[in-house]
Amino acid sequence: MPAPLASSDRPAYITTPIYYVNDRPHIGSAYTTTLCDVWARAMRLDGRDVFFLTGTDEHGQKVEKSAKERGMTPQALADENSAEFRKLLGPFNLSNDDFIRTTEPRHESQVQAFVSRLLASGDIYLGEFNGWYDEGQEEYITESRAKEMDYKSPISGRPLVRATEKNYYFKLSAYQSKLEAFFKANPEFVRPAGRFNEVLGRLRDGLQDVPVTRTNFTWGIPMPNAPEHVIYVWIDALFNYATALGLGDAGGALAKDRAKYWPPEYHVIGKEILWFHAVIWPAMLMALDLPMPKCVYAHSFWIRNGQKMSKSLGNFVDLETIDGFFAKYGVDAWRWYMTTQGPLGTQDADFSDKHFHEIYTAQLVNTFANCASRTSSMIEKYFGGAMPAAETASMPVSSAAGAQGWSAFTAQAAEKTRRHYEAFELAEAADTALSIVRAVDLLINETAPFKLAKDPANLPRVAEILAACAEGVRIAAVLLSPIMPAKCDEVLAAYGSTLGGGGMTDAARWGGLKAGTRIAKCAPFMRVDAPVA
Ligand code: MSP
């Protein structure tokens, strides 16, 4: 487990990529935003002051082209599709603190201010580009890379087009050794490690200056000193992370409230946009003398039944498909699947209806819901729905766990969960929290309180067992709440509890459930029919 990135009283800033408005939202965009949401909720639960940013990337040739095809202005297209992305936030239960649009004046004026600073420092200069351009990705490609790519876009497969333009350039080459030194000193700057190695490998080829303006279209932010040039969409977009906090307008009102969040703890992105975030963006920040983000986390891709999702195959897990999952399994089951089964490592992850169903049934119905429900119904049956009075802190967890008592076991699991969340090891956080539920399950199976209860003389022992189970369920619900906020709230409410406001460790401390607390029957996840293959 990597060392914690920052002390827990530091404000925390996490960002998603800003999504292109010429596409509709789908599993990919919803995935990255959900991961960031889980982290943001976990850090808030831990008492940190969190700022969680997402938004839309609205300039560029592609948007101009799509708008033309549809007979509308680029702004109208951007408004329409940005609203689609915003609509997603409620149903997915995403708790972002702001939603930035790159066509907003607050963003545009700050980008111009940043670019003016880079012009003044000589980091941006006028020159001529001769090379290649990937139209789909809106990315300039040097001759040597184009050759490696066989003059085709690795993303769309379409041929690269020749590009010769008089452009403004960013002096990326001047930052080669500074970047190398920075990467060496920060071995966790890019995660997972395999992705960092890819960046370092490409860095060894040597950095060339990159164009930062275009003149062959107009849908972009005008260059402050030369308005016939528009700022290249990628440069414009990367700045969103800083403009949302007002950093381009240092004395302004936005910066007054938000500058404290800089630098970001995590820029979470997909693997295809790593170079921009791991190399170009840090070099720009160095040129602007702004502190570096702590980590760029590049996840891999969701694929569908073993195949890459693409428009031409028509196999995108789109919002309509996701709606079907919401209707059948609920949004929290969706968030659980995204968090625990997603492509957080260097491998792509396959999205299949069957696998989704299996995970739902095994982990949510048979484990989490089953424990919450068995415990609450037995408390109802044997103790009239009131938390039994019993000393449980040092009661052994199970025969397998040796002498370790419940209080020590859950404290250890809670701390481990907390650290996993903090380190963006979200699937591990989920599994560690769920291990408490598995221990409750084992306790019930090993001690069979439903059998013991047949003899009234055993009631003190049954009280002890069920009190431990209830407290275990409560703590698990606290720790799982960043992933499944609505369902965990439901369980906590049934168990007469709340998340409290004292931090994750406090909320998860053994003994939170006082004797006599009303415990209502609950069944947070219900069995549903398996999908037809
Ligand atoms: N606008 C740029 C990002 C600028 S950030 C300063 C962009 N936008 S995008 O709309 O294409 O979104 C890309 C992001 O969507 C990826 O980085 C990733 O986070 C997410 N995904 C898109 N397809 C995906 C999958 N199939 N699987 C997982 N996530 C993927 O690039």
Coordinates of C-alpha atoms and ligand atoms in Angstrom, one line a residue:
M1 CA 0.0 0.0 0.0
P2 CA 1.6 3.4 -0.9
A3 CA 2.2 5.8 1.9
P4 CA -0.7 8.2 2.6
L5 CA -0.4 11.2 0.3
A6 CA -1.2 14.0 2.7
S7 CA -2.0 14.6 6.3
S8 CA -5.8 14.3 6.8
D9 CA -6.4 17.9 7.8
R10 CA -5.2 19.2 4.5
P11 CA -8.0 20.2 2.1
A12 CA -8.5 17.6 -0.6
Y13 CA -9.0 18.2 -4.3
I14 CA -9.9 15.5 -6.9
T15 CA -10.8 15.9 -10.5
T16 CA -12.3 13.9 -13.4
P17 CA -11.4 14.6 -17.0
I18 CA -13.8 17.1 -18.5
Y19 CA -15.8 15.3 -21.1
Y20 CA -16.2 16.2 -24.7
V21 CA -19.6 17.6 -25.6
N22 CA -19.6 16.0 -29.0
D23 CA -20.3 12.6 -27.4
R24 CA -23.0 11.5 -25.2
P25 CA -22.2 10.2 -21.7
H26 CA -21.7 6.5 -21.3
I27 CA -20.2 3.9 -18.9
G28 CA -16.7 5.4 -19.4
S29 CA -17.5 8.9 -18.3
A30 CA -19.8 7.7 -15.6
Y31 CA -17.1 5.3 -14.4
T32 CA -14.4 7.9 -13.8
T33 CA -16.8 10.3 -12.2
T34 CA -18.1 7.5 -9.9
L35 CA -14.5 6.6 -8.7
C36 CA -13.9 10.3 -7.9
D37 CA -17.2 10.5 -6.1
V38 CA -16.3 7.4 -3.9
W39 CA -13.0 9.0 -3.0
A40 CA -14.5 12.4 -2.3
R41 CA -17.2 10.9 0.0
A42 CA -14.6 8.8 1.8
M43 CA -12.4 11.8 2.5
R44 CA -15.4 13.9 3.6
L45 CA -16.5 11.1 5.9
D46 CA -12.9 11.2 7.3
G47 CA -13.4 14.8 8.1
R48 CA -11.5 16.4 5.3
D49 CA -12.6 19.5 3.4
V50 CA -13.0 18.1 -0.1
F51 CA -13.4 19.8 -3.5
F52 CA -14.5 17.4 -6.2
L53 CA -14.6 18.8 -9.8
T54 CA -16.0 17.5 -13.0
G55 CA -17.3 19.3 -16.1
T56 CA -17.3 19.5 -19.9
D57 CA -14.7 20.3 -22.6
E58 CA -16.6 22.3 -25.2
H59 CA -14.2 23.9 -27.7
G60 CA -12.3 22.5 -30.7
Q61 CA -12.7 21.5 -34.3
K62 CA -14.8 18.4 -33.6
V63 CA -17.5 20.4 -31.8
E64 CA -17.4 23.0 -34.6
K65 CA -17.8 20.2 -37.2
S66 CA -20.6 18.3 -35.4
A67 CA -22.5 21.6 -34.8
K68 CA -22.3 22.4 -38.5
E69 CA -23.5 19.0 -39.5
R70 CA -26.5 19.5 -37.2
G71 CA -27.2 23.0 -38.4
M72 CA -26.6 24.6 -35.1
T73 CA -24.1 26.9 -33.4
P74 CA -21.3 25.3 -31.5
Q75 CA -22.5 27.0 -28.4
A76 CA -26.0 25.6 -28.8
L77 CA -24.5 22.1 -29.3
A78 CA -22.3 22.5 -26.3
D79 CA -25.2 23.7 -24.1
E80 CA -27.3 20.8 -25.2
N81 CA -24.7 18.1 -24.6
S82 CA -23.2 19.6 -21.5
A83 CA -26.7 19.4 -20.0
E84 CA -26.7 15.7 -20.7
F85 CA -23.5 15.2 -18.6
R86 CA -24.9 17.4 -15.9
K87 CA -28.2 15.3 -15.9
L88 CA -26.1 12.3 -15.0
L89 CA -25.0 13.6 -11.7
G90 CA -28.3 13.2 -9.8
P91 CA -29.2 9.6 -10.8
F92 CA -25.6 8.4 -10.2
N93 CA -25.6 10.1 -6.9
L94 CA -22.5 12.1 -7.7
S95 CA -21.5 14.7 -5.1
N96 CA -19.3 17.1 -7.1
D97 CA -18.7 20.5 -5.7
D98 CA -18.6 22.3 -9.1
F99 CA -19.2 21.5 -12.8
I100 CA -17.0 23.5 -15.0
R101 CA -17.7 24.3 -18.7
T102 CA -14.8 25.6 -20.8
T103 CA -17.1 28.0 -22.6
E104 CA -17.8 29.9 -19.3
P105 CA -16.4 33.4 -19.1
R106 CA -14.7 32.6 -15.8
H107 CA -12.7 29.8 -17.5
E108 CA -12.0 31.7 -20.7
S109 CA -10.6 34.8 -19.1
Q110 CA -8.3 32.9 -16.8
V111 CA -7.0 30.7 -19.6
Q112 CA -6.1 34.0 -21.4
A113 CA -4.4 35.2 -18.3
F114 CA -2.4 32.0 -17.9
V115 CA -1.4 32.1 -21.6
S116 CA -0.4 35.8 -21.3
R117 CA 1.9 34.8 -18.4
L118 CA 3.5 32.1 -20.5
L119 CA 4.0 34.4 -23.5
A120 CA 5.6 37.0 -21.1
S121 CA 8.0 34.3 -19.7
G122 CA 8.9 33.1 -23.2
D123 CA 7.5 29.6 -22.5
I124 CA 5.0 30.2 -25.4
Y125 CA 6.5 31.6 -28.7
L126 CA 5.5 31.8 -32.4
G127 CA 6.8 29.1 -34.7
E128 CA 6.0 26.7 -37.5
F129 CA 4.7 23.1 -37.0
N130 CA 5.4 20.5 -39.6
G131 CA 4.0 17.1 -38.7
W132 CA 0.8 15.1 -38.3
Y133 CA -2.6 15.5 -36.7
D134 CA -5.0 13.0 -35.3
E135 CA -8.4 14.7 -36.0
G136 CA -10.4 12.3 -33.7
Q137 CA -8.2 13.0 -30.7
E138 CA -7.4 16.6 -31.7
E139 CA -3.8 15.7 -31.1
Y140 CA -0.6 16.9 -32.8
I141 CA 1.8 14.1 -33.6
T142 CA 5.5 14.4 -34.4
E143 CA 7.0 12.6 -37.5
S144 CA 8.7 10.0 -35.4
R145 CA 5.6 9.1 -33.4
A146 CA 3.4 9.1 -36.5
K147 CA 5.8 6.6 -38.0
E148 CA 5.5 4.4 -34.9
M149 CA 1.7 4.6 -35.2
D150 CA 1.9 3.7 -38.9
Y151 CA 0.3 7.0 -39.7
K152 CA -3.0 5.9 -38.2
S153 CA -4.8 7.0 -35.1
P154 CA -4.5 4.2 -32.4
I155 CA -7.9 5.3 -31.1
S156 CA -10.1 5.6 -34.2
G157 CA -7.9 3.8 -36.7
R158 CA -8.4 6.7 -39.1
P159 CA -5.3 8.0 -41.1
L160 CA -3.4 10.9 -39.5
V161 CA -3.6 14.1 -41.6
R162 CA -0.6 16.2 -42.6
A163 CA -0.4 19.5 -40.6
T164 CA 1.7 22.5 -41.4
E165 CA 0.8 25.6 -39.4
K166 CA 2.3 28.8 -38.1
N167 CA 1.4 28.3 -34.5
Y168 CA 2.3 29.4 -31.0
Y169 CA 4.3 26.7 -29.3
F170 CA 4.9 25.7 -25.7
K171 CA 8.5 25.1 -24.9
L172 CA 8.0 21.6 -23.7
S173 CA 11.6 20.6 -24.6
A174 CA 12.9 23.1 -22.0
Y175 CA 11.3 20.9 -19.3
Q176 CA 12.8 17.6 -20.1
S177 CA 15.3 17.5 -17.3
K178 CA 13.1 19.2 -14.8
L179 CA 10.4 16.6 -15.5
E180 CA 12.9 13.8 -15.2
A181 CA 14.1 15.0 -11.9
F182 CA 10.5 15.5 -10.7
F183 CA 9.5 12.0 -11.7
K184 CA 12.5 10.5 -10.0
A185 CA 11.7 12.3 -6.8
N186 CA 8.0 11.3 -7.0
P187 CA 7.8 7.6 -8.0
E188 CA 4.0 7.6 -7.4
F189 CA 3.2 10.7 -9.5
V190 CA 1.6 8.4 -12.1
R191 CA -0.3 5.3 -11.0
P192 CA -0.6 2.5 -11.6
A193 CA 3.2 1.9 -11.9
G194 CA 2.9 0.2 -15.3
R195 CA 1.4 3.4 -16.7
F196 CA 4.3 5.4 -15.2
N197 CA 6.8 3.2 -17.0
E198 CA 5.1 3.9 -20.3
V199 CA 5.4 7.6 -19.7
L200 CA 9.1 7.3 -18.7
G201 CA 9.8 5.2 -21.8
R202 CA 8.3 7.8 -24.1
L203 CA 10.1 10.6 -22.2
R204 CA 13.4 8.9 -23.1
D205 CA 12.7 9.7 -26.8
G206 CA 13.1 13.3 -25.9
L207 CA 10.5 16.1 -25.7
Q208 CA 9.6 18.4 -28.5
D209 CA 7.8 21.7 -28.3
V210 CA 4.1 21.4 -28.8
P211 CA 1.7 23.7 -30.7
V212 CA -0.8 25.5 -28.4
T213 CA -2.8 27.4 -31.0
R214 CA -4.6 26.7 -34.3
T215 CA -5.8 29.0 -37.1
N216 CA -7.9 26.7 -39.3
F217 CA -11.1 27.1 -37.2
T218 CA -12.5 29.5 -34.8
W219 CA -14.3 27.6 -32.0
G220 CA -11.9 28.2 -29.2
I221 CA -10.5 30.8 -26.8
P222 CA -8.7 33.5 -28.8
M223 CA -5.0 34.0 -28.2
P224 CA -4.8 37.2 -26.1
N225 CA -2.1 38.8 -28.3
A226 CA -3.2 37.4 -31.7
P227 CA -7.0 36.7 -31.8
E228 CA -6.7 35.1 -35.3
H229 CA -5.2 32.1 -33.4
V230 CA -7.4 30.1 -31.1
I231 CA -5.9 28.2 -28.1
Y232 CA -5.6 24.5 -28.8
V233 CA -8.5 22.6 -27.2
W234 CA -6.2 20.4 -25.0
I235 CA -4.3 23.4 -23.5
D236 CA -7.6 25.1 -22.9
A237 CA -9.0 22.0 -21.3
L238 CA -6.1 21.2 -19.0
F239 CA -6.4 24.6 -17.4
N240 CA -9.9 23.8 -16.1
Y241 CA -8.3 22.2 -13.1
A242 CA -6.8 25.5 -12.1
T243 CA -9.5 27.9 -13.4
A244 CA -12.2 26.2 -11.3
L245 CA -10.3 27.3 -8.3
G246 CA -9.7 30.8 -9.6
L247 CA -5.9 30.4 -9.8
G248 CA -5.7 32.4 -13.0
D249 CA -7.2 35.4 -11.2
A250 CA -5.2 35.4 -8.0
G251 CA -6.9 38.3 -6.2
G252 CA -10.4 37.3 -7.3
A253 CA -13.4 36.1 -5.3
L254 CA -13.1 32.5 -6.5
A255 CA -9.5 32.1 -5.5
K256 CA -10.2 33.5 -2.1
D257 CA -12.5 30.6 -1.3
R258 CA -10.9 27.9 -3.4
A259 CA -7.1 28.5 -3.9
K260 CA -6.6 26.4 -0.7
Y261 CA -7.5 23.2 -2.5
W262 CA -4.5 23.4 -4.9
P263 CA -2.6 21.2 -5.7
P264 CA -4.9 18.3 -6.6
E265 CA -4.5 15.0 -4.7
Y266 CA -5.7 13.1 -7.7
H267 CA -6.3 13.8 -11.4
V268 CA -8.3 10.7 -12.3
I269 CA -8.3 10.0 -16.0
G270 CA -8.4 7.2 -18.6
K271 CA -5.2 5.7 -20.0
E272 CA -5.6 7.3 -23.4
I273 CA -5.1 10.8 -22.1
L274 CA -2.1 10.1 -19.8
W275 CA 0.6 12.0 -21.8
F276 CA -1.3 15.3 -21.6
H277 CA -1.8 14.9 -17.9
A278 CA 1.6 13.4 -16.9
V279 CA 3.9 15.4 -19.1
I280 CA 2.4 18.5 -20.8
W281 CA 0.3 19.6 -17.8
P282 CA 3.1 19.3 -15.3
A283 CA 5.5 21.2 -17.6
M284 CA 2.9 24.0 -17.9
L285 CA 2.5 24.1 -14.1
M286 CA 6.3 24.3 -13.8
A287 CA 6.4 27.2 -16.2
L288 CA 3.7 28.9 -14.2
D289 CA 5.4 28.1 -10.9
L290 CA 2.3 26.3 -9.5
P291 CA 2.7 23.3 -7.2
M292 CA 2.4 19.9 -8.8
P293 CA -0.6 17.6 -8.4
K294 CA 0.2 14.7 -6.1
C295 CA -0.9 11.9 -8.5
V296 CA -2.3 11.3 -11.9
Y297 CA -4.3 8.1 -11.7
A298 CA -4.8 6.6 -15.2
H299 CA -7.3 3.7 -15.1
S300 CA -7.9 1.3 -18.0
F301 CA -11.0 0.8 -20.1
W302 CA -14.3 -1.0 -19.8
I303 CA -14.8 -3.3 -22.7
R304 CA -18.0 -5.1 -23.6
N305 CA -18.1 -8.9 -23.8
G306 CA -14.4 -9.0 -24.7
Q307 CA -14.6 -6.2 -27.4
K308 CA -13.6 -2.6 -27.3
M309 CA -16.7 -0.4 -27.2
S310 CA -17.1 1.7 -30.3
K311 CA -19.7 3.7 -32.2
S312 CA -19.2 1.5 -35.2
L313 CA -19.9 -1.7 -33.3
G314 CA -22.8 -0.1 -31.5
N315 CA -21.8 -1.9 -28.3
F316 CA -21.5 1.0 -26.0
V317 CA -22.9 0.6 -22.5
D318 CA -24.9 3.8 -22.9
L319 CA -27.2 5.6 -20.5
E320 CA -30.2 3.7 -21.7
T321 CA -28.5 0.4 -20.9
I322 CA -27.3 1.7 -17.5
D323 CA -30.9 2.8 -16.7
G324 CA -31.9 -0.8 -17.2
F325 CA -29.4 -1.8 -14.5
F326 CA -30.6 0.9 -12.2
A327 CA -34.2 -0.3 -12.6
K328 CA -33.3 -3.9 -11.9
Y329 CA -30.4 -3.6 -9.3
G330 CA -30.5 0.0 -8.1
V331 CA -27.9 2.7 -8.4
D332 CA -25.8 1.5 -5.4
A333 CA -25.4 -1.9 -6.9
W334 CA -24.1 -0.2 -10.0
R335 CA -21.7 1.9 -8.0
W336 CA -20.5 -1.3 -6.2
Y337 CA -19.8 -3.0 -9.4
M338 CA -18.0 0.0 -10.9
T339 CA -15.8 0.3 -7.8
T340 CA -15.0 -3.3 -7.1
Q341 CA -14.8 -4.8 -10.6
G342 CA -13.6 -1.8 -12.7
P343 CA -10.4 -1.4 -14.6
L344 CA -8.4 0.4 -11.9
G345 CA -5.3 -1.4 -12.8
T346 CA -3.5 -1.7 -16.1
Q347 CA -5.9 -4.4 -17.4
D348 CA -9.1 -3.5 -19.2
A349 CA -12.3 -4.9 -17.5
D350 CA -15.1 -6.7 -19.2
F351 CA -18.6 -5.5 -18.5
S352 CA -21.0 -8.4 -18.7
D353 CA -24.6 -8.7 -17.5
K354 CA -23.9 -12.2 -16.1
H355 CA -20.9 -11.1 -14.1
F356 CA -22.7 -8.1 -12.8
H357 CA -25.5 -10.4 -11.6
E358 CA -23.1 -12.8 -10.0
I359 CA -21.3 -10.1 -8.0
Y360 CA -24.6 -8.5 -7.0
T361 CA -26.0 -11.8 -5.7
A362 CA -22.8 -13.0 -4.0
Q363 CA -21.6 -9.8 -2.4
L364 CA -24.6 -7.6 -1.9
V365 CA -27.6 -10.0 -1.5
N366 CA -25.9 -13.0 0.1
T367 CA -23.3 -11.1 2.1
F368 CA -24.1 -7.5 3.0
A369 CA -27.9 -7.6 2.9
N370 CA -28.2 -11.1 4.3
C371 CA -26.2 -10.1 7.4
A372 CA -28.0 -6.9 7.9
S373 CA -31.3 -8.6 7.6
R374 CA -30.6 -11.8 9.6
T375 CA -29.2 -9.7 12.5
S376 CA -32.1 -7.3 12.5
S377 CA -34.7 -10.0 12.3
M378 CA -33.2 -12.0 15.2
I379 CA -33.0 -8.9 17.3
E380 CA -36.6 -8.3 16.5
K381 CA -37.5 -11.9 17.4
Y382 CA -35.6 -12.4 20.6
F383 CA -35.2 -8.8 21.9
G384 CA -38.3 -7.0 20.7
G385 CA -36.2 -4.9 18.2
A386 CA -34.0 -3.3 20.9
M387 CA -30.2 -3.5 20.8
P388 CA -29.3 -6.1 23.5
A389 CA -27.2 -5.0 26.4
A390 CA -23.9 -6.9 26.3
E391 CA -20.1 -6.5 26.7
T392 CA -18.8 -7.4 23.3
A393 CA -15.6 -5.4 22.8
S394 CA -13.2 -8.3 23.7
M395 CA -15.4 -11.1 22.6
P396 CA -13.4 -13.3 20.1
V397 CA -14.3 -12.6 16.5
S398 CA -14.4 -16.2 15.5
S399 CA -12.7 -19.5 16.3
A400 CA -10.4 -18.9 13.2
A401 CA -9.3 -15.4 14.3
G402 CA -7.7 -16.6 17.6
A403 CA -8.1 -14.4 20.6
Q404 CA -8.6 -11.2 18.7
G405 CA -11.7 -9.4 20.0
W406 CA -14.3 -7.5 18.0
S407 CA -13.3 -4.0 18.9
A408 CA -9.7 -4.6 17.9
F409 CA -10.6 -6.4 14.8
T410 CA -13.0 -3.7 13.5
A411 CA -10.6 -0.9 14.5
Q412 CA -7.9 -2.5 12.4
A413 CA -10.2 -3.2 9.5
A414 CA -11.6 0.4 9.7
E415 CA -8.1 1.9 9.6
K416 CA -7.1 -0.3 6.8
T417 CA -10.2 0.6 4.8
R418 CA -9.5 4.3 5.5
R419 CA -6.0 4.0 4.2
H420 CA -7.1 2.2 1.1
Y421 CA -9.6 4.9 0.3
E422 CA -7.0 7.6 0.9
A423 CA -4.6 5.8 -1.4
F424 CA -7.3 5.4 -4.1
E425 CA -7.3 1.6 -3.7
L426 CA -11.0 1.6 -3.9
A427 CA -11.6 -2.1 -4.6
E428 CA -9.4 -3.0 -1.6
A429 CA -11.2 -0.5 0.6
A430 CA -14.5 -2.2 -0.4
D431 CA -13.2 -5.7 0.3
T432 CA -11.7 -4.7 3.6
A433 CA -15.0 -3.2 4.8
L434 CA -16.8 -6.2 3.5
S435 CA -14.5 -8.4 5.5
I436 CA -16.3 -7.2 8.7
V437 CA -19.6 -8.4 7.2
R438 CA -18.0 -11.8 6.4
A439 CA -16.8 -12.0 10.0
V440 CA -20.4 -11.3 11.2
D441 CA -21.7 -14.0 8.9
L442 CA -19.1 -16.5 10.3
L443 CA -20.0 -15.6 13.9
I444 CA -23.7 -16.3 13.1
N445 CA -22.8 -19.6 11.4
E446 CA -20.4 -20.7 14.1
T447 CA -22.6 -19.9 17.1
A448 CA -26.1 -20.5 15.6
P449 CA -27.9 -18.0 17.9
F450 CA -31.2 -19.1 16.4
K451 CA -30.6 -22.6 17.9
L452 CA -29.3 -21.3 21.2
A453 CA -32.3 -19.1 21.6
K454 CA -34.5 -22.1 21.9
D455 CA -33.3 -22.4 25.5
P456 CA -34.1 -19.2 27.6
A457 CA -31.0 -19.9 29.7
N458 CA -28.9 -19.1 26.7
L459 CA -30.4 -15.6 26.2
P460 CA -27.4 -13.7 27.7
R461 CA -25.1 -15.5 25.1
V462 CA -27.5 -14.8 22.3
A463 CA -27.6 -11.1 23.4
E464 CA -23.8 -11.0 23.2
I465 CA -23.7 -12.6 19.8
L466 CA -26.4 -10.4 18.3
A467 CA -25.1 -7.2 19.8
A468 CA -21.7 -8.0 18.2
C469 CA -23.4 -8.7 14.9
A470 CA -25.4 -5.5 15.0
E471 CA -22.3 -3.4 15.8
G472 CA -20.4 -5.1 13.0
V473 CA -23.1 -4.4 10.5
R474 CA -23.3 -0.8 11.6
I475 CA -19.5 -0.3 11.2
A476 CA -19.5 -2.0 7.8
A477 CA -22.3 0.3 6.7
V478 CA -20.3 3.3 7.8
L479 CA -17.2 2.1 5.9
L480 CA -19.2 1.1 2.8
S481 CA -21.2 4.4 2.6
P482 CA -18.8 6.2 0.2
I483 CA -19.5 3.5 -2.3
M484 CA -23.2 2.8 -1.6
P485 CA -24.4 6.0 0.1
A486 CA -28.2 5.4 -0.2
K487 CA -28.2 1.8 0.9
C488 CA -25.8 2.4 3.7
D489 CA -28.0 5.3 5.0
E490 CA -30.9 2.9 4.8
V491 CA -29.1 0.3 6.9
L492 CA -27.8 2.9 9.4
A493 CA -31.3 4.4 9.8
A494 CA -32.7 0.9 10.4
Y495 CA -30.0 0.4 13.0
G496 CA -30.9 3.7 14.7
S497 CA -27.6 5.3 13.6
T498 CA -26.1 7.9 11.4
L499 CA -22.7 8.5 9.9
G500 CA -22.0 11.1 12.6
G501 CA -19.6 14.0 11.9
G502 CA -16.5 13.0 13.8
G503 CA -14.4 11.3 11.1
M504 CA -14.2 7.7 9.8
T505 CA -12.3 6.3 12.7
D506 CA -14.7 7.8 15.2
A507 CA -17.8 6.7 13.3
A508 CA -16.4 3.2 13.0
R509 CA -15.4 2.9 16.7
W510 CA -16.8 -0.2 18.5
G511 CA -19.6 0.6 20.9
G512 CA -21.5 3.1 18.8
L513 CA -24.8 1.3 19.1
K514 CA -26.1 1.8 22.7
A515 CA -28.2 -0.9 24.4
G516 CA -31.9 -0.3 23.9
T517 CA -31.4 1.4 20.5
R518 CA -34.4 0.5 18.2
I519 CA -33.2 -1.8 15.5
A520 CA -35.7 -2.2 12.6
K521 CA -35.8 -5.1 10.2
C522 CA -34.1 -4.2 6.9
A523 CA -33.2 -5.9 3.7
P524 CA -31.1 -3.5 1.6
F525 CA -30.7 -5.7 -1.5
M526 CA -33.2 -8.2 -2.8
R527 CA -32.7 -11.2 -5.0
V528 CA -33.5 -10.6 -8.6
D529 CA -33.8 -12.9 -11.7
A530 CA -30.6 -13.8 -13.5
P531 CA -30.2 -12.2 -16.9
V532 CA -31.1 -14.4 -19.8
A533 CA -27.8 -15.3 -21.5
Ligands
MSP1 N1 -12.0 16.2 -23.2 C1 -10.9 15.2 -23.0 C2 -10.4 15.3 -21.6 C3 -9.8 16.6 -21.2 S1 -9.3 16.6 -19.6 C4 -8.5 18.0 -19.4 C5 -11.5 13.8 -23.3 N2 -12.8 13.7 -23.1 S2 -13.7 12.3 -23.3 O1 -15.0 12.7 -23.4 O2 -13.2 11.6 -24.5 O3 -13.5 11.5 -22.0 C6 -12.4 10.7 -21.9 C7 -12.5 10.0 -20.5 O4 -13.7 9.2 -20.5 C8 -11.4 9.0 -20.4 O5 -10.2 9.6 -20.0 C9 -12.0 8.1 -19.3 O6 -11.9 8.8 -18.1 C10 -13.4 8.0 -19.8 N3 -13.6 6.9 -20.7 C11 -14.0 6.9 -22.0 N4 -14.2 5.6 -22.5 C12 -13.9 4.8 -21.5 C13 -14.0 3.3 -21.3 N5 -14.4 2.5 -22.3 N6 -13.8 2.8 -20.1 C14 -13.4 3.6 -19.0 N7 -13.3 4.9 -19.2 C15 -13.3 5.5 -20.4 O7 -10.7 12.9 -23.5

